[in-house]
Amino acid sequence: MMNKYRILLVEDERMLAEILSDTLGDREFDVTLAYDGAQALELTQDAVYDVIVTDVMMPVMDGFTLTKKLRAKGVTTPVLFLTARCATEDVVKGFELGGNDYLKKPFAIDELIVRVRSLSGKNRVSGTVVEKQRYILGDYEFYPSKGTLGNTANGDSIKLAARESAVLEYLCRNMGNTVEASAILNDLWGASMYI
């Protein structure tokens, strides 16, 4: 039997946190709760999670700062922002800081579950953490898990922003097909209002 996906849920509204924890726990998720970013940062020192679901507006340390600190430490765990802050500049900031997905409150629980499964599934095969796929693009190699694009001819490599990496991975998965910008926005972030 496959191990449960390990989720770190960071939410300062305790009632919502407990409801989400129970709901995800009833599915195939093993949920650890943190009530602010500082507590979550401490928890990531001792455990590895398949995905981190975090609110943005929290006391002590907000979700954006948490994600920035995690990425600075080299933590590549996918991060899903679950927040009422959904202005374009907030969404852009979340992705630029290293977030992988953004779901605005209020939300449908089934949508949250699908997004968490999608993010957690990117790191696992049969319950084992694996290196994500590598894409060969002419003289370049793209590693979605690292967000790097390397030139095989001269050995140079660049680190892509989280948003750039997500778009490039989407295009690689759909190689050979025409992809509309609205489809990318809808599939990656659940909205096409930004075009």
Short mmCIF file of C-alpha atoms in Angstrom, two decimals:
data_model
loop_
_atom_site.label_atom_id
_atom_site.label_comp_id
_atom_site.label_asym_id
_atom_site.label_seq_id
_atom_site.Cartn_x
_atom_site.Cartn_y
_atom_site.Cartn_z
CA MET A 1 0.00 0.00 0.00
CA MET A 2 1.30 3.45 -0.92
CA ASN A 3 2.33 5.76 1.92
CA LYS A 4 0.12 8.77 2.51
CA TYR A 5 1.21 12.06 1.05
CA ARG A 6 2.69 14.31 3.75
CA ILE A 7 1.12 17.77 3.79
CA LEU A 8 2.17 20.77 5.89
CA LEU A 9 -0.91 22.97 6.30
CA VAL A 10 -0.15 26.51 7.49
CA GLU A 11 -3.31 28.38 8.50
CA ASP A 12 -3.87 30.78 11.40
CA GLU A 13 -7.68 30.40 11.41
CA ARG A 14 -7.81 27.38 13.73
CA MET A 15 -11.32 26.24 12.84
CA LEU A 16 -10.56 26.31 9.11
CA ALA A 17 -7.22 24.60 9.76
CA GLU A 18 -8.88 21.75 11.66
CA ILE A 19 -11.62 21.31 9.04
CA LEU A 20 -9.06 21.18 6.24
CA SER A 21 -6.83 18.83 8.22
CA ASP A 22 -9.73 16.44 8.88
CA THR A 23 -10.93 16.58 5.27
CA LEU A 24 -7.48 15.99 3.79
CA GLY A 25 -6.81 13.32 6.42
CA ASP A 26 -9.92 11.44 5.26
CA ARG A 27 -8.40 11.32 1.77
CA GLU A 28 -4.85 9.98 1.30
CA PHE A 29 -3.03 12.78 3.14
CA ASP A 30 -1.06 12.83 6.38
CA VAL A 31 -1.48 16.44 7.58
CA THR A 32 0.76 18.39 9.95
CA LEU A 33 -0.68 21.71 11.15
CA ALA A 34 1.17 24.97 11.74
CA TYR A 35 -0.58 28.19 12.73
CA ASP A 36 1.96 30.68 11.35
CA GLY A 37 4.94 30.79 9.03
CA ALA A 38 7.55 30.72 11.80
CA GLN A 39 6.13 27.48 13.23
CA ALA A 40 5.99 26.01 9.71
CA LEU A 41 9.62 26.96 9.04
CA GLU A 42 10.67 25.11 12.21
CA LEU A 43 8.68 22.03 11.19
CA THR A 44 10.46 21.88 7.81
CA GLN A 45 13.82 21.53 9.58
CA ASP A 46 12.87 18.11 10.97
CA ALA A 47 10.55 16.68 8.32
CA VAL A 48 10.11 16.44 4.56
CA TYR A 49 6.68 17.17 3.10
CA ASP A 50 5.20 16.40 -0.30
CA VAL A 51 3.43 19.77 -0.44
CA ILE A 52 3.00 22.85 1.74
CA VAL A 53 -0.41 24.58 1.76
CA THR A 54 -0.14 28.02 3.30
CA ASP A 55 -2.26 31.07 3.91
CA VAL A 56 -0.60 34.38 3.06
CA MET A 57 -1.85 36.70 5.82
CA MET A 58 -0.73 35.29 9.17
CA PRO A 59 0.82 36.62 12.38
CA VAL A 60 4.52 36.22 13.22
CA MET A 61 5.49 35.26 9.63
CA ASP A 62 3.27 35.49 6.54
CA GLY A 63 3.10 32.87 3.78
CA PHE A 64 5.13 34.93 1.29
CA THR A 65 8.00 35.31 3.78
CA LEU A 66 7.80 31.60 4.65
CA THR A 67 8.10 30.64 0.99
CA LYS A 68 10.97 33.06 0.39
CA LYS A 69 12.86 31.61 3.39
CA LEU A 70 12.19 28.02 2.30
CA ARG A 71 13.47 28.67 -1.21
CA ALA A 72 16.54 30.48 0.17
CA LYS A 73 17.32 27.33 2.21
CA GLY A 74 17.02 25.19 -0.93
CA VAL A 75 13.68 23.59 0.03
CA THR A 76 11.94 22.64 -3.23
CA THR A 77 8.69 21.29 -1.75
CA PRO A 78 5.76 22.54 -3.85
CA VAL A 79 3.89 25.44 -2.18
CA LEU A 80 0.17 26.16 -2.67
CA PHE A 81 -1.02 29.56 -1.47
CA LEU A 82 -4.54 29.39 -0.05
CA THR A 83 -5.61 32.97 0.55
CA ALA A 84 -8.13 35.77 0.20
CA ARG A 85 -5.37 37.96 -1.28
CA CYS A 86 -5.99 37.47 -4.98
CA ALA A 87 -5.09 40.80 -6.59
CA THR A 88 -2.90 40.35 -9.64
CA GLU A 89 0.16 41.75 -7.85
CA ASP A 90 -0.33 39.24 -4.99
CA VAL A 91 -0.58 36.30 -7.38
CA VAL A 92 2.49 37.45 -9.30
CA LYS A 93 4.44 38.00 -6.07
CA GLY A 94 3.52 34.52 -4.84
CA PHE A 95 4.87 32.86 -7.98
CA GLU A 96 7.97 35.04 -8.10
CA LEU A 97 8.82 34.06 -4.52
CA GLY A 98 8.71 30.38 -5.50
CA GLY A 99 5.07 29.36 -5.07
CA ASN A 100 3.71 26.64 -7.34
CA ASP A 101 -0.04 27.27 -7.19
CA TYR A 102 -2.50 29.86 -5.90
CA LEU A 103 -6.07 29.17 -4.75
CA LYS A 104 -8.26 32.01 -3.56
CA LYS A 105 -10.70 31.87 -0.67
CA PRO A 106 -13.51 30.97 -0.66
CA PHE A 107 -12.73 27.74 -2.49
CA ALA A 108 -14.34 24.38 -3.17
CA ILE A 109 -12.76 21.63 -1.06
CA ASP A 110 -12.69 19.30 -4.08
CA GLU A 111 -10.64 21.87 -6.01
CA LEU A 112 -8.16 22.12 -3.13
CA ILE A 113 -7.84 18.32 -3.01
CA VAL A 114 -7.25 18.08 -6.78
CA ARG A 115 -4.60 20.79 -6.64
CA VAL A 116 -2.84 19.25 -3.63
CA ARG A 117 -2.88 15.82 -5.30
CA SER A 118 -1.47 17.34 -8.47
CA LEU A 119 1.35 19.10 -6.66
CA SER A 120 2.19 16.19 -4.38
CA GLY A 121 2.04 13.73 -7.26
CA LYS A 122 4.78 15.59 -9.09
CA ASN A 123 7.31 14.38 -6.52
CA ARG A 124 6.15 10.80 -6.05
CA VAL A 125 5.89 7.50 -7.86
CA SER A 126 4.52 4.52 -5.93
CA GLY A 127 5.14 6.30 -2.65
CA THR A 128 8.78 7.11 -3.38
CA VAL A 129 10.19 10.57 -3.93
CA VAL A 130 11.77 10.75 -7.38
CA GLU A 131 13.59 13.21 -9.59
CA LYS A 132 11.11 14.94 -11.85
CA GLN A 133 11.31 14.42 -15.56
CA ARG A 134 14.05 15.91 -17.67
CA TYR A 135 13.17 17.51 -20.99
CA ILE A 136 15.64 17.78 -23.88
CA LEU A 137 15.11 20.95 -25.92
CA GLY A 138 17.75 21.03 -28.64
CA ASP A 139 21.00 21.91 -26.87
CA TYR A 140 19.18 22.47 -23.57
CA GLU A 141 18.07 20.27 -20.68
CA PHE A 142 15.18 21.41 -18.52
CA TYR A 143 14.70 19.96 -15.02
CA PRO A 144 11.29 21.05 -13.65
CA SER A 145 12.09 19.84 -10.12
CA LYS A 146 15.09 22.16 -9.92
CA GLY A 147 13.69 24.87 -12.17
CA THR A 148 16.93 24.87 -14.16
CA LEU A 149 17.60 25.18 -17.87
CA GLY A 150 21.08 24.03 -18.83
CA ASN A 151 23.00 24.32 -22.08
CA THR A 152 24.49 20.90 -22.86
CA ALA A 153 26.94 22.40 -25.36
CA ASN A 154 28.76 24.71 -22.95
CA GLY A 155 27.56 23.53 -19.52
CA ASP A 156 25.93 26.86 -18.58
CA SER A 157 22.79 26.66 -16.50
CA ILE A 158 20.24 29.23 -15.36
CA LYS A 159 17.71 29.11 -12.55
CA LEU A 160 14.22 29.98 -13.77
CA ALA A 161 11.65 31.83 -11.69
CA ALA A 162 8.91 29.52 -10.38
CA ARG A 163 6.40 30.97 -12.82
CA GLU A 164 8.77 30.58 -15.79
CA SER A 165 9.49 27.00 -14.79
CA ALA A 166 5.77 26.16 -14.46
CA VAL A 167 5.01 27.58 -17.91
CA LEU A 168 7.98 25.83 -19.54
CA GLU A 169 7.02 22.51 -17.92
CA TYR A 170 3.45 22.94 -19.17
CA LEU A 171 4.69 23.63 -22.70
CA CYS A 172 7.05 20.64 -22.55
CA ARG A 173 4.21 18.34 -21.46
CA ASN A 174 2.18 19.61 -24.43
CA MET A 175 5.05 19.52 -26.94
CA GLY A 176 3.81 19.27 -30.50
CA ASN A 177 0.42 20.78 -29.66
CA THR A 178 -0.81 24.33 -30.03
CA VAL A 179 -1.50 25.78 -26.57
CA GLU A 180 -3.58 28.91 -25.98
CA ALA A 181 -2.38 31.38 -23.34
CA SER A 182 -5.78 31.16 -21.64
CA ALA A 183 -5.39 27.36 -21.37
CA ILE A 184 -2.02 27.78 -19.65
CA LEU A 185 -3.44 30.26 -17.16
CA ASN A 186 -6.54 28.15 -16.49
CA ASP A 187 -4.64 24.88 -16.10
CA LEU A 188 -1.78 26.26 -14.00
CA TRP A 189 -3.51 28.90 -11.92
CA GLY A 190 -7.25 28.42 -12.39
CA ALA A 191 -7.84 31.80 -14.03
CA SER A 192 -7.46 33.42 -17.43
CA MET A 193 -8.30 36.94 -16.30
CA TYR A 194 -4.66 38.05 -16.49
CA ILE A 195 -4.47 38.21 -20.29
#
